[in-house]
PDB file of C-alpha atoms in Angstrom:
ATOM      1  CA  MET R   1     121.398  65.955  91.230  1.00  0.00           C
ATOM      2  CA  LYS R   2     121.844  66.352  94.765  1.00  0.00           C
ATOM      3  CA  ALA R   3     121.694  69.720  96.030  1.00  0.00           C
ATOM      4  CA  ALA R   4     121.868  71.140  99.453  1.00  0.00           C
ATOM      5  CA  VAL R   5     120.553  74.636 100.863  1.00  0.00           C
ATOM      6  CA  ILE R   6     122.888  76.223 103.986  1.00  0.00           C
ATOM      7  CA  VAL R   7     121.205  77.545 106.984  1.00  0.00           C
ATOM      8  CA  PHE R   8     122.084  79.842 109.136  1.00  0.00           C
ATOM      9  CA  PRO R   9     121.190  81.840 111.906  1.00  0.00           C
ATOM     10  CA  GLY R  10     119.237  84.524 110.083  1.00  0.00           C
ATOM     11  CA  SER R  11     118.999  83.264 106.698  1.00  0.00           C
ATOM     12  CA  ASN R  12     115.421  83.837 105.671  1.00  0.00           C
ATOM     13  CA  CYS R  13     115.795  83.199 101.830  1.00  0.00           C
ATOM     14  CA  ASP R  14     116.779  79.935 102.544  1.00  0.00           C
ATOM     15  CA  ARG R  15     112.688  78.105 101.889  1.00  0.00           C
ATOM     16  CA  ASP R  16     112.195  80.367  99.297  1.00  0.00           C
ATOM     17  CA  VAL R  17     115.563  78.616  97.476  1.00  0.00           C
ATOM     18  CA  ALA R  18     114.527  75.054  98.013  1.00  0.00           C
ATOM     19  CA  VAL R  19     111.078  75.753  96.835  1.00  0.00           C
ATOM     20  CA  ALA R  20     113.123  77.005  93.374  1.00  0.00           C
ATOM     21  CA  LEU R  21     115.330  74.308  93.582  1.00  0.00           C
ATOM     22  CA  GLU R  22     113.024  71.673  94.239  1.00  0.00           C
ATOM     23  CA  ALA R  23     111.256  73.214  91.266  1.00  0.00           C
ATOM     24  CA  SER R  24     113.247  72.620  88.992  1.00  0.00           C
ATOM     25  CA  MET R  25     115.178  69.492  90.610  1.00  0.00           C
ATOM     26  CA  GLY R  26     111.972  67.941  90.828  1.00  0.00           C
ATOM     27  CA  SER R  27     113.065  66.546  93.898  1.00  0.00           C
ATOM     28  CA  LYS R  28     113.775  68.544  97.568  1.00  0.00           C
ATOM     29  CA  PRO R  29     117.705  69.999  98.355  1.00  0.00           C
ATOM     30  CA  LEU R  30     119.433  68.812 101.682  1.00  0.00           C
ATOM     31  CA  MET R  31     118.602  71.746 104.319  1.00  0.00           C
ATOM     32  CA  VAL R  32     122.065  71.765 106.384  1.00  0.00           C
ATOM     33  CA  TRP R  33     122.549  73.170 109.185  1.00  0.00           C
ATOM     34  CA  HIS R  34     124.818  75.924 109.818  1.00  0.00           C
ATOM     35  CA  ARG R  35     126.621  73.526 113.366  1.00  0.00           C
ATOM     36  CA  ASP R  36     127.098  70.389 110.306  1.00  0.00           C
ATOM     37  CA  THR R  37     130.498  69.693 109.833  1.00  0.00           C
ATOM     38  CA  GLN R  38     129.977  66.966 107.304  1.00  0.00           C
ATOM     39  CA  LEU R  39     128.366  67.254 104.058  1.00  0.00           C
ATOM     40  CA  PRO R  40     127.293  64.089 101.073  1.00  0.00           C
ATOM     41  CA  ASP R  41     128.732  63.800  98.041  1.00  0.00           C
ATOM     42  CA  LEU R  42     126.935  66.980  95.954  1.00  0.00           C
ATOM     43  CA  ASP R  43     126.265  68.002  92.724  1.00  0.00           C
ATOM     44  CA  LEU R  44     125.334  72.242  94.711  1.00  0.00           C
ATOM     45  CA  ILE R  45     125.801  74.249  97.771  1.00  0.00           C
ATOM     46  CA  VAL R  46     123.103  77.231  97.612  1.00  0.00           C
ATOM     47  CA  VAL R  47     124.670  79.238 100.559  1.00  0.00           C
ATOM     48  CA  PRO R  48     121.360  81.951 101.043  1.00  0.00           C
ATOM     49  CA  GLY R  49     120.464  85.325 101.585  1.00  0.00           C
ATOM     50  CA  GLY R  50     119.255  87.011 104.836  1.00  0.00           C
ATOM     51  CA  PHE R  51     120.615  88.202 107.440  1.00  0.00           C
ATOM     52  CA  SER R  52     123.132  85.516 108.853  1.00  0.00           C
ATOM     53  CA  TYR R  53     123.982  86.001 112.372  1.00  0.00           C
ATOM     54  CA  GLY R  54     122.391  89.680 112.552  1.00  0.00           C
ATOM     55  CA  ASP R  55     124.708  90.727 110.287  1.00  0.00           C
ATOM     56  CA  TYR R  56     127.152  91.742 113.649  1.00  0.00           C
ATOM     57  CA  LEU R  57     130.650  92.451 113.147  1.00  0.00           C
ATOM     58  CA  ARG R  58     130.057  92.929 109.539  1.00  0.00           C
ATOM     59  CA  CYS R  59     127.949  90.985 106.713  1.00  0.00           C
ATOM     60  CA  GLY R  60     128.946  87.307 106.667  1.00  0.00           C
ATOM     61  CA  ALA R  61     131.657  87.597 108.828  1.00  0.00           C
ATOM     62  CA  MET R  62     130.689  85.328 110.879  1.00  0.00           C
ATOM     63  CA  ALA R  63     129.025  83.018 109.231  1.00  0.00           C
ATOM     64  CA  ALA R  64     132.382  82.908 107.186  1.00  0.00           C
ATOM     65  CA  HIS R  65     133.496  80.592 110.124  1.00  0.00           C
ATOM     66  CA  SER R  66     130.832  78.537 111.074  1.00  0.00           C
ATOM     67  CA  PRO R  67     131.519  75.021 111.199  1.00  0.00           C
ATOM     68  CA  ILE R  68     130.019  73.856 107.588  1.00  0.00           C
ATOM     69  CA  MET R  69     131.920  76.497 105.895  1.00  0.00           C
ATOM     70  CA  ARG R  70     134.768  74.207 106.022  1.00  0.00           C
ATOM     71  CA  GLU R  71     133.228  71.533 104.263  1.00  0.00           C
ATOM     72  CA  VAL R  72     131.660  73.963 101.726  1.00  0.00           C
ATOM     73  CA  LYS R  73     134.682  75.716 101.175  1.00  0.00           C
ATOM     74  CA  ALA R  74     136.427  71.728 100.608  1.00  0.00           C
ATOM     75  CA  GLN R  75     134.123  71.157  98.688  1.00  0.00           C
ATOM     76  CA  ALA R  76     134.537  74.195  96.669  1.00  0.00           C
ATOM     77  CA  ASP R  77     137.739  73.347  96.254  1.00  0.00           C
ATOM     78  CA  LYS R  78     136.959  69.867  94.138  1.00  0.00           C
ATOM     79  CA  GLY R  79     134.765  71.533  92.066  1.00  0.00           C
ATOM     80  CA  THR R  80     131.096  71.577  93.580  1.00  0.00           C
ATOM     81  CA  ARG R  81     128.888  73.880  92.432  1.00  0.00           C
ATOM     82  CA  VAL R  82     128.116  76.801  94.487  1.00  0.00           C
ATOM     83  CA  LEU R  83     125.439  79.699  94.887  1.00  0.00           C
ATOM     84  CA  GLY R  84     125.640  82.334  97.157  1.00  0.00           C
ATOM     85  CA  ILE R  85     122.664  84.646  96.585  1.00  0.00           C
ATOM     86  CA  CYS R  86     123.079  88.491  98.578  1.00  0.00           C
ATOM     87  CA  ASN R  87     124.215  87.229 102.287  1.00  0.00           C
ATOM     88  CA  GLY R  88     125.453  83.896 100.562  1.00  0.00           C
ATOM     89  CA  PHE R  89     127.740  86.062  98.420  1.00  0.00           C
ATOM     90  CA  GLN R  90     128.825  88.091 101.096  1.00  0.00           C
ATOM     91  CA  ILE R  91     129.857  85.027 102.901  1.00  0.00           C
ATOM     92  CA  LEU R  92     131.574  83.482  99.691  1.00  0.00           C
ATOM     93  CA  THR R  93     133.605  86.532  99.925  1.00  0.00           C
ATOM     94  CA  GLU R  94     134.495  86.665 103.357  1.00  0.00           C
ATOM     95  CA  THR R  95     135.511  83.011 103.361  1.00  0.00           C
ATOM     96  CA  GLY R  96     137.838  83.926 100.244  1.00  0.00           C
ATOM     97  CA  LEU R  97     135.859  81.422  97.977  1.00  0.00           C
ATOM     98  CA  LEU R  98     135.205  84.362  95.636  1.00  0.00           C
ATOM     99  CA  PRO R  99     137.468  88.356  95.719  1.00  0.00           C
ATOM    100  CA  GLY R 100     136.149  91.602  97.064  1.00  0.00           C
ATOM    101  CA  VAL R 101     133.801  92.626  99.023  1.00  0.00           C
ATOM    102  CA  LEU R 102     130.292  93.967  99.613  1.00  0.00           C
ATOM    103  CA  MET R 103     130.444  97.682 101.434  1.00  0.00           C
ATOM    104  CA  ARG R 104     127.336  99.459 102.141  1.00  0.00           C
ATOM    105  CA  ASN R 105     125.579 100.988  99.845  1.00  0.00           C
ATOM    106  CA  ARG R 106     126.282 104.205  98.321  1.00  0.00           C
ATOM    107  CA  ASN R 107     123.756 105.977  99.791  1.00  0.00           C
ATOM    108  CA  LEU R 108     123.656 104.350 102.832  1.00  0.00           C
ATOM    109  CA  LYS R 109     119.956 102.811 102.753  1.00  0.00           C
ATOM    110  CA  PHE R 110     118.592  99.537 102.357  1.00  0.00           C
ATOM    111  CA  ILE R 111     117.386  99.556  98.804  1.00  0.00           C
ATOM    112  CA  CYS R 112     114.050  96.471  98.294  1.00  0.00           C
ATOM    113  CA  LYS R 113     112.567  96.682  94.545  1.00  0.00           C
ATOM    114  CA  ASP R 114     112.868  95.014  91.452  1.00  0.00           C
ATOM    115  CA  VAL R 115     116.047  96.008  88.887  1.00  0.00           C
ATOM    116  CA  TYR R 116     117.387  94.700  85.576  1.00  0.00           C
ATOM    117  CA  LEU R 117     120.433  92.240  84.821  1.00  0.00           C
ATOM    118  CA  ARG R 118     122.727  92.019  81.780  1.00  0.00           C
ATOM    119  CA  VAL R 119     124.103  88.612  81.703  1.00  0.00           C
ATOM    120  CA  GLU R 120     128.010  88.599  80.639  1.00  0.00           C
ATOM    121  CA  ASN R 121     128.637  85.749  80.284  1.00  0.00           C
ATOM    122  CA  ALA R 122     126.424  82.815  79.269  1.00  0.00           C
ATOM    123  CA  GLY R 123     128.999  80.056  78.962  1.00  0.00           C
ATOM    124  CA  THR R 124     128.581  78.668  82.515  1.00  0.00           C
ATOM    125  CA  ASP R 125     126.570  76.342  84.317  1.00  0.00           C
ATOM    126  CA  PHE R 126     124.763  79.391  85.919  1.00  0.00           C
ATOM    127  CA  THR R 127     123.873  80.554  82.788  1.00  0.00           C
ATOM    128  CA  ARG R 128     123.725  78.079  79.794  1.00  0.00           C
ATOM    129  CA  LYS R 129     119.496  78.466  79.559  1.00  0.00           C
ATOM    130  CA  HIS R 130     120.612  82.741  79.004  1.00  0.00           C
ATOM    131  CA  LYS R 131     122.710  84.117  75.405  1.00  0.00           C
ATOM    132  CA  LEU R 132     125.273  86.609  76.099  1.00  0.00           C
ATOM    133  CA  GLY R 133     123.305  89.763  76.860  1.00  0.00           C
ATOM    134  CA  ASP R 134     120.332  88.777  78.070  1.00  0.00           C
ATOM    135  CA  VAL R 135     118.577  91.185  80.213  1.00  0.00           C
ATOM    136  CA  VAL R 136     116.974  89.854  83.592  1.00  0.00           C
ATOM    137  CA  ARG R 137     114.993  91.157  85.851  1.00  0.00           C
ATOM    138  CA  TYR R 138     115.499  90.121  89.503  1.00  0.00           C
ATOM    139  CA  PRO R 139     114.743  91.514  93.063  1.00  0.00           C
ATOM    140  CA  ILE R 140     117.168  93.035  95.452  1.00  0.00           C
ATOM    141  CA  ALA R 141     116.906  93.320  99.462  1.00  0.00           C
ATOM    142  CA  HIS R 142     120.284  94.815 100.657  1.00  0.00           C
ATOM    143  CA  ALA R 143     122.241  97.611 102.486  1.00  0.00           C
ATOM    144  CA  GLU R 144     125.659  95.738 101.688  1.00  0.00           C
ATOM    145  CA  GLY R 145     126.105  95.446  98.264  1.00  0.00           C
ATOM    146  CA  ASN R 146     128.237  97.650  96.846  1.00  0.00           C
ATOM    147  CA  TYR R 147     130.908  95.402  95.726  1.00  0.00           C
ATOM    148  CA  PHE R 148     134.621  96.856  95.326  1.00  0.00           C
ATOM    149  CA  VAL R 149     137.908  94.781  93.949  1.00  0.00           C
ATOM    150  CA  GLU R 150     141.078  96.528  92.980  1.00  0.00           C
ATOM    151  CA  PRO R 151     141.338  97.715  89.852  1.00  0.00           C
ATOM    152  CA  GLU R 152     144.481  95.364  89.293  1.00  0.00           C
ATOM    153  CA  THR R 153     142.498  92.034  89.714  1.00  0.00           C
ATOM    154  CA  PHE R 154     139.497  93.379  88.436  1.00  0.00           C
ATOM    155  CA  ARG R 155     141.101  93.833  85.266  1.00  0.00           C
ATOM    156  CA  ALA R 156     142.116  89.938  85.177  1.00  0.00           C
ATOM    157  CA  MET R 157     138.313  89.286  86.442  1.00  0.00           C
ATOM    158  CA  GLU R 158     137.322  91.070  83.103  1.00  0.00           C
ATOM    159  CA  GLY R 159     139.565  89.071  80.760  1.00  0.00           C
ATOM    160  CA  ASN R 160     138.765  85.773  82.221  1.00  0.00           C
ATOM    161  CA  GLY R 161     134.863  86.660  82.038  1.00  0.00           C
ATOM    162  CA  GLN R 162     134.494  86.429  85.941  1.00  0.00           C
ATOM    163  CA  VAL R 163     131.808  89.312  85.608  1.00  0.00           C
ATOM    164  CA  ALA R 164     128.407  87.366  85.697  1.00  0.00           C
ATOM    165  CA  PHE R 165     125.670  90.146  86.177  1.00  0.00           C
ATOM    166  CA  ARG R 166     125.741  93.936  85.411  1.00  0.00           C
ATOM    167  CA  TYR R 167     123.139  96.250  86.562  1.00  0.00           C
ATOM    168  CA  CYS R 168     121.239  97.541  83.160  1.00  0.00           C
ATOM    169  CA  SER R 169     118.374  99.161  81.835  1.00  0.00           C
ATOM    170  CA  LYS R 170     115.198  97.292  81.035  1.00  0.00           C
ATOM    171  CA  HIS R 171     117.017  97.762  77.045  1.00  0.00           C
ATOM    172  CA  GLY R 172     120.448  95.971  78.471  1.00  0.00           C
ATOM    173  CA  GLU R 173     122.377  99.663  78.779  1.00  0.00           C
ATOM    174  CA  VAL R 174     124.944  99.867  81.018  1.00  0.00           C
ATOM    175  CA  SER R 175     125.004 103.429  83.081  1.00  0.00           C
ATOM    176  CA  ASP R 176     125.888 104.917  86.595  1.00  0.00           C
ATOM    177  CA  ALA R 177     121.825 105.840  86.528  1.00  0.00           C
ATOM    178  CA  VAL R 178     120.575 102.442  86.759  1.00  0.00           C
ATOM    179  CA  ASN R 179     123.430 101.404  89.333  1.00  0.00           C
ATOM    180  CA  PRO R 180     121.465 101.208  92.533  1.00  0.00           C
ATOM    181  CA  ASN R 181     124.002 100.417  95.248  1.00  0.00           C
ATOM    182  CA  GLY R 182     127.501 101.789  93.593  1.00  0.00           C
ATOM    183  CA  ALA R 183     128.538  98.402  92.684  1.00  0.00           C
ATOM    184  CA  LEU R 184     132.151  99.278  90.769  1.00  0.00           C
ATOM    185  CA  SER R 185     131.437  98.583  86.773  1.00  0.00           C
ATOM    186  CA  ASN R 186     127.974  97.988  87.716  1.00  0.00           C
ATOM    187  CA  VAL R 187     128.925  94.088  89.159  1.00  0.00           C
ATOM    188  CA  ALA R 188     125.656  92.746  90.256  1.00  0.00           C
ATOM    189  CA  GLY R 189     127.883  89.211  90.476  1.00  0.00           C
ATOM    190  CA  VAL R 190     130.739  87.503  90.170  1.00  0.00           C
ATOM    191  CA  TYR R 191     132.375  84.012  89.129  1.00  0.00           C
ATOM    192  CA  ASN R 192     135.669  82.595  90.963  1.00  0.00           C
ATOM    193  CA  ALA R 193     138.241  81.879  88.454  1.00  0.00           C
ATOM    194  CA  ALA R 194     136.657  78.661  87.533  1.00  0.00           C
ATOM    195  CA  LYS R 195     133.649  79.859  87.255  1.00  0.00           C
ATOM    196  CA  THR R 196     132.400  77.129  89.611  1.00  0.00           C
ATOM    197  CA  VAL R 197     131.686  79.845  92.390  1.00  0.00           C
ATOM    198  CA  LEU R 198     129.163  82.304  91.578  1.00  0.00           C
ATOM    199  CA  GLY R 199     128.006  84.763  94.153  1.00  0.00           C
ATOM    200  CA  LEU R 200     125.280  87.761  93.055  1.00  0.00           C
ATOM    201  CA  MET R 201     123.238  90.584  95.358  1.00  0.00           C
ATOM    202  CA  PRO R 202     120.145  89.350  93.224  1.00  0.00           C
ATOM    203  CA  HIS R 203     117.644  87.609  94.293  1.00  0.00           C
ATOM    204  CA  PRO R 204     116.973  84.782  91.739  1.00  0.00           C
ATOM    205  CA  GLU R 205     114.574  82.674  93.784  1.00  0.00           C
ATOM    206  CA  ARG R 206     112.516  85.248  94.028  1.00  0.00           C
ATOM    207  CA  LEU R 207     111.094  86.163  91.038  1.00  0.00           C
ATOM    208  CA  ALA R 208     111.022  81.841  89.617  1.00  0.00           C
ATOM    209  CA  GLU R 209     107.896  81.603  88.882  1.00  0.00           C
ATOM    210  CA  ASP R 210     104.501  83.300  88.083  1.00  0.00           C
ATOM    211  CA  LEU R 211     102.855  83.697  91.375  1.00  0.00           C
ATOM    212  CA  LEU R 212     106.012  85.956  92.613  1.00  0.00           C
ATOM    213  CA  GLY R 213     105.063  87.892  89.323  1.00  0.00           C
ATOM    214  CA  GLY R 214     107.592  86.323  87.018  1.00  0.00           C
ATOM    215  CA  ARG R 215     110.032  83.874  86.078  1.00  0.00           C
ATOM    216  CA  ASP R 216     112.908  85.189  84.971  1.00  0.00           C
ATOM    217  CA  GLY R 217     115.163  83.860  88.206  1.00  0.00           C
ATOM    218  CA  LYS R 218     113.731  80.416  86.870  1.00  0.00           C
ATOM    219  CA  ALA R 219     116.738  80.119  84.168  1.00  0.00           C
ATOM    220  CA  MET R 220     119.621  80.051  86.456  1.00  0.00           C
ATOM    221  CA  PHE R 221     118.045  77.018  88.883  1.00  0.00           C
ATOM    222  CA  ASP R 222     117.386  75.320  85.101  1.00  0.00           C
ATOM    223  CA  SER R 223     120.735  75.521  84.252  1.00  0.00           C
ATOM    224  CA  LEU R 224     121.979  74.384  86.806  1.00  0.00           C
ATOM    225  CA  VAL R 225     119.859  70.912  86.685  1.00  0.00           C
ATOM    226  CA  GLU R 226     120.742  71.078  82.315  1.00  0.00           C
ATOM    227  CA  ALA R 227     123.968  70.920  83.112  1.00  0.00           C
ATOM    228  CA  LEU R 228     124.674  69.011  86.422  1.00  0.00           C
ATOM    229  CA  ARG R 229     122.045  66.223  86.553  1.00  0.00           C
TER     230      ARG R 229
END
């Protein structure tokens, strides 16, 4: 399996996700600088979290126009799996690879804590190690994670299984009380129509080994390796 992690000025989770990928793949992913213009044939591209370009203008807006993103989009269009985490999710919406936008959290504050997520679709290459309805614990750390998309588009997404994760209680109950940022219908992550691109605000790479306090995030990387190897 061949994987790459895209690195922008201001990325700060690129090494974390590289470590998590190596633990699942058994080999190091390729680290790709944002000014690069070409990628080799890959099975997986990860757009990591952080504050690309200092979040100037709008989160992910400048990174979406980096030279490497043209190549990321071209490979995504051919079916290469793409995973965007936190700022990476914001970048993927700005490129148009995923529907919707990420707005300021409803309390207008930066939120850093662990949250529970319910797996809404366990039939994809990103979640095949899970069962439908599984509850996992991932950390979040963002100020702009309030997902929104037009109602008509959202209805179509739900019908097509494009909601990947929802914020929930420890027991899997979805309610506004456990929605940390005001996201539409508690959405924490979404797929593209083909389920080959996933964006999510929580960080699976930050709870992917016991030394980090938990291994819930490892299942996502193991799922990808099982599917793509």
